[in-house]
Coordinates of C-alpha atoms in Angstrom, one line a residue:
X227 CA -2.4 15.3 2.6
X228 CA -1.1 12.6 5.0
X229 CA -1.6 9.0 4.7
X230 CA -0.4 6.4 6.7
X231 CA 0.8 3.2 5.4
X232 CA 0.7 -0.1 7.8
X233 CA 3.0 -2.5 7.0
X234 CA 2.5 -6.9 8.5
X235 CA 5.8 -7.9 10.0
X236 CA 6.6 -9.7 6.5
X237 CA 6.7 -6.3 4.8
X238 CA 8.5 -4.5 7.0
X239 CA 12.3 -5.3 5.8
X240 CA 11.3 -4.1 2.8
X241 CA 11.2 -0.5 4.8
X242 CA 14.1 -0.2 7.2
X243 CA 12.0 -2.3 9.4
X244 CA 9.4 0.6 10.0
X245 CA 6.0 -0.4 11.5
X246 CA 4.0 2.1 9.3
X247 CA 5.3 4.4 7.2
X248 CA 3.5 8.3 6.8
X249 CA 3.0 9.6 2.9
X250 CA 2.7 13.2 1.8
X251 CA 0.9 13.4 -1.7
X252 CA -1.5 15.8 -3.4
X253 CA -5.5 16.2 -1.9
X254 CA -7.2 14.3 -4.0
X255 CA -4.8 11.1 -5.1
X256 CA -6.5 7.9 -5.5
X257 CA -4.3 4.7 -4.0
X258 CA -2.2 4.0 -7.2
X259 CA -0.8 7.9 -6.2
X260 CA 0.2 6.9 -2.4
X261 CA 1.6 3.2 -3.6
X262 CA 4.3 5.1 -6.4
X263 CA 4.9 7.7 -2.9
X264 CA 6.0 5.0 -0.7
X265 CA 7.4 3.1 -3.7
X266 CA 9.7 6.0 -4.4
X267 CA 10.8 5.9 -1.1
X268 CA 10.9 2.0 -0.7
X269 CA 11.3 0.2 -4.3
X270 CA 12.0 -2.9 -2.5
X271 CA 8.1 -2.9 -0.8
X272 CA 6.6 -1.6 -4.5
X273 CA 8.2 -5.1 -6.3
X274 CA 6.4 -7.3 -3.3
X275 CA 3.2 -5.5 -3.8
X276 CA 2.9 -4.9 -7.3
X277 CA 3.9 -6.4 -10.3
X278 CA 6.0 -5.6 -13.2
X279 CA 2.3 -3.9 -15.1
X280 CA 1.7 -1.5 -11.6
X281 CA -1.2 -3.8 -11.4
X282 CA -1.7 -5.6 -7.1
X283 CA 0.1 -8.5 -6.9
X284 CA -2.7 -11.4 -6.9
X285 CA -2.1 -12.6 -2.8
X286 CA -2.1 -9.0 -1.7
X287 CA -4.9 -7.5 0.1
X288 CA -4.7 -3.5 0.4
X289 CA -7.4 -2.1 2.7
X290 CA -8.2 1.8 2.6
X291 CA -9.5 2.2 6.2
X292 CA -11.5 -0.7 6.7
X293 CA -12.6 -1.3 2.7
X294 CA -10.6 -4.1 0.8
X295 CA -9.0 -1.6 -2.3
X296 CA -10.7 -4.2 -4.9
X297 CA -14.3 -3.7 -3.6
X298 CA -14.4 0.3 -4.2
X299 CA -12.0 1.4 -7.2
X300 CA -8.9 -0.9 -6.9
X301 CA -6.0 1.6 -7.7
X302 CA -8.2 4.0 -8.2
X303 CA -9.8 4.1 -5.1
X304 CA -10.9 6.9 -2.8
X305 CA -8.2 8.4 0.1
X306 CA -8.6 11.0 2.0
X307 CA -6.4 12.7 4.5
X308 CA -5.7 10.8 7.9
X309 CA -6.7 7.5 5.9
X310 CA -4.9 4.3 7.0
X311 CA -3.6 2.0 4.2
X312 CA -3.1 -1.5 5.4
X313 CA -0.9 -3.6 3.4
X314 CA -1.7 -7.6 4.0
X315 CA 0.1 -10.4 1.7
X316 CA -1.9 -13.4 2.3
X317 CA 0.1 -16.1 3.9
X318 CA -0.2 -19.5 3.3
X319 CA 1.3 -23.0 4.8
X320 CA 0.9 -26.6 5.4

């Protein structure tokens, strides 16, 4: 199935500059399976999203369509073909 992966503007170096990146995997593959996809592809991206456990890096918000990851499975939430994955590191300032 197809996912798509949006990336923030902060993100995107981290993937040749792209704007959203697509990701094949397997029906039935929870986040944690489209996060090591795109990492394979974009190790860079996978070390500013999660940490050196696998686990989401604490300022990172991942939405699944419009669900924060953390507030139906985490990892192990739910995707479905066509979904939209939205990457968001928080960004802070004074």
């Amino acid at each position: 199935m197809r996912v798509t992966v949006h990336l923030t503007s902060v993100l995107r170096a981290d993937a040749d500059g792209a704007t959203h990146v697509p990701v094949e995997v397997d029906d039935g593959t929870a986040l944690r399976g489209v996060l090591d996809e795109l990492a394979a592809h974009h190790p860079g991206l996978d070390r500013r999203i999660r940490d050196e456990r696998g686990q989401l890096r604490r300022y990172v918000n991942v939405f699944v369509d419009q669900d924060e990851c953390r507030a139906v499975g985490g990892l192990d939430a739910a995707v479905h073909e066509g979904a939209d994955v939205r990457l968001l590191p928080s960004v802070a300032g004074g």
